[in-house]
Amino acid sequence: MSFIDRWTTNTLRPVNRMKIAVIGQSLFGQEVYKALQKDGHQVVGVFTIPDKDGKADPLAKEAEKDGVPVFKFPRWRLKGQAIPEVVEKYRSVGAELNVLPFCSQFIPMEVIDSPKHGSIIYHPSILPRHRGASAINWTLIHGDKVGGFTVFWADDGLDTGAILLQRECEVYPDDTVNTLYNRFLFPEGVKSMVEAVKLIDGGTAPRIPQPTEGATYDPIQKKETAKINWDQPVEGIHNWIRGNDKIPGAWAEFDGQKLTFFGSTLLDNGFVAEGEPLELLGASRPGIITKRGLVLFGNDEKMVLVKNIQFEDGRMIPAAQFFKAADSDTLQLSDDERKISEEIRAAWKRILTSVEMIEDSTDFFKAGAASMDVVRLVEEVKLKCGGLQLQNEDVYMATKFEEFIQMLVRRIRGEDEEELVVDYVERTVNNMTIRMPHQLFINGQFQDAEGGRTYESINPSDGMPICKVSLAQIEDVDKAVAAAKDAFEQGEWGKMNARDRGRLIYKLADLMEEHQEELATIESMDSGAVYTLALKTHVGMSIQTFHYFAGWCDKIQGSTIPINQARPNRNLTFTRREPIGVCGIVIPWNYPLMMLAWKTAACLAAGNTVVLKPAQVTPLTALKFAELSVKAGFPKGVINILPGAGSLIGQRLSDHPDVRKIGFTGSTPIGKQIMKSCAVTNVKKVSLELGGKSPLIIFRDCDLDKALRMGMSAVFFNKGENCIAAGRLFVEDTIHDEFVQKVVEEVKKMKIGDPLDRSTDHGPQNHKAHLNKLLEYCQTGVKEGATLVCGGKQVPRPGFFFEPTVFTNVEDHMFIAKEESFGPVMIISRFSNGDIDGVLKRANDTEFGLASGVFTRDINKALYVCEKLQAGTVFINTYNKTDVACPFGGFKQSGFGKDLGEEALNEYLKTKAVTIEY
């Protein structure tokens, strides 16, 4: 609270109908006028500027609509003296108070002092810090951390009068005059002008003399004085550019002409400026035209990014396009494009009513357009051009009609979109030609890893390489995180409304559906998944997941909360659900695309950006997904994919200070390491889906045929490489032997072979190391005394095939009874008839708690067992029944946090509580 704010907390008496003269102009003056009328005051006259190009000022239009007398004096003084007839007309309205909300004219003291209560004026500065007409500009140029405005009593010193009230706001590092004005100075200024009138009417308005300490009269900013001084730190250059944005514009010399810079942003030290040099007169080193814009350097070698450049002829372009000569080429329009041009010309005419004819050279703003006209033109284009969405900024960058049409046609043709360059690896397989990206995906582009490092992705069906894949390094993680951070904080994604975000995610899901056969083929080649299963589950459920979470985007809501009131005032408390920021996602190799979808869809729906590390052995569907995200229209930096080693890339994501959340699926030991790293770096939010040893209890009163069928699926689904696979079956004594016999019969019927063969039941294990682990696992089981009924060996054929395996007589103390195989190994233990509590104790005697299952016809028994099982998911008379709408996650050392369902959104959101007193 500033030293004046205390005055506004007094209890005010009821408002009288004070007679007020409003002297000013613009939308700000209009809003103050409307607020005063609404507050019960009588505006007896409005004094504003003459019409411009046949268009009345907004304040004049509003007052004329209400029948309030409006005076449009070109001037109030002549040769320093008040014009008598102007003063006389003013006095004729009988004002008791002058309110000057935005006044660009010199008002003589004969008018200022005329009313009973004098005159109050709005000033965009915390007086006396900055005085003069460019006060708001100097707030930014000086790098002030606090800005605001003053309502003061007018005197003959223009802005040296006594202070009535002030309001302060924080000045953000990338604020411009426009952002400060729109966020605070305009809306809060309107309220405070009305508040000041209340104080005057209530007899409690202070008159606090302005202190002289710190008072400055900074010069008015003019084009000739706005040249950039290069001999200063980059923060000073940034402040100079943003303080002169949009008027008059900070400039520098290039090749004998002035280039004016707009839209500056300070860059992190980790940003790598790659592009073409731009030699600027007097700069200690050249600027660099990059894909993101123009990078400038201060004498401290730090960097600032400039978004737009304006030439001396008024033409403005994105800085990134400075050297693109093609942009200056004139397009030849087709017949359809000429029709669109004439429709847009008619739209310009409807907006620019004072212009007789819209010529190619007609300038939108010089012809009288204002900011609301920009919004209208954007909507006209959307209506006439099949939903094409321009940004307001696009209009400011093509102000002449011909330039606007050229820009519009380029957008319609898609020529302004940067082409995605993909170095595909092509394979003709599964009756189709598949095209696979194999490089890292960072900031919307495929690129080689630092140092050109690569590795081979192996096809588990034959042990042969599919292709070389870029192997990410630490430097690549830093680049990807920087891109994701920029996309979240500065890019289009962070500004996008939730519904548009949902449309993008839905479009991505549709593209995945269009490419589902190609995705399933890649998944089958890279992970060994049976093609039909890959099509239905690996890819099919991924598509469903993105469709599901696309629908959640505009339904993420906070709530209002009743709290104790602070009488005599009242309170409103509400919560906001906000995205976290940059999220690191690390996924396993058993369901490469589906695990990506389970986490990434919720993460994106919540509004975050992603740096994802696929498993090193299965990167290819993730990279294809990245390609589809570009086709869907995702902005650069929102999605980044880094194939590489978990010990290097996963660890760096866990350690990185700009990553605010880690979502991990994998082993429990690695999950613990990630959790530790997240704690000691920046206390990241973490969700972990870890190992499992899911018990499946089969009671003698079950439907045995169904229990057999579902029990087989519970173990052998996806070659046993399934996080919720039934790690141990408990079969009641009476039916044990029959169950085992039927299992062995069914196992012998399973066809092992090429996963692309539609008749194959059982494909290869994911990779060689995992195959060796399964062989060792089975050898341990035999050594400990379990009975190996069938399987336990590698299939004698090329590739990493392992026989479906069944163990019986497994005791609770054995290694295979406690540890997860993550393969096609069925572990069967018997339990005594009727011993429900005994088998529950054995089922829960594990540090894992991911999933569980029970088969019985007795609903009471089923619900009792469900209540007692210590697992995040319980299946009753079914198994593997997951759905995108149902939350999924474990207990104990199987991790915490949820994938899927509404609860998954909580993992990627933060809750902010807001309390307002009124």
CSV table of C-alpha atoms in Angstrom, one decimal, residues 697-701 731-735 830-840 856 858 861 864-865:
chain,number,residue,atom,x,y,z
A,697,ILE,CA,-6.7,-64.7,-6.2
A,698,ILE,CA,-8.8,-67.4,-7.8
A,699,PHE,CA,-11.5,-69.0,-5.6
A,700,ARG,CA,-13.1,-72.4,-6.2
A,701,ASP,CA,-16.5,-70.8,-6.6
A,731,VAL,CA,-5.4,-70.7,-6.7
A,732,GLU,CA,-7.7,-72.4,-4.1
A,733,ASP,CA,-6.7,-76.0,-3.3
A,734,THR,CA,-9.8,-77.7,-4.7
A,735,ILE,CA,-9.4,-76.3,-8.3
A,830,ARG,CA,-2.1,-72.8,-3.9
A,831,PHE,CA,-4.0,-71.8,-0.7
A,832,SER,CA,-6.2,-73.8,1.6
A,833,ASN,CA,-9.9,-74.1,1.0
A,834,GLY,CA,-11.8,-71.3,2.7
A,835,ASP,CA,-8.8,-69.5,4.0
A,836,ILE,CA,-9.7,-66.0,2.8
A,837,ASP,CA,-7.8,-64.0,5.4
A,838,GLY,CA,-4.8,-66.2,5.0
A,839,VAL,CA,-4.5,-65.7,1.3
A,840,LEU,CA,-5.1,-62.0,1.7
A,856,THR,CA,-15.4,-65.5,-7.3
A,858,ASP,CA,-19.8,-64.5,-4.2
A,861,LYS,CA,-16.5,-62.3,-0.7
A,864,TYR,CA,-14.5,-58.0,1.2
A,865,VAL,CA,-11.3,-59.1,-0.7
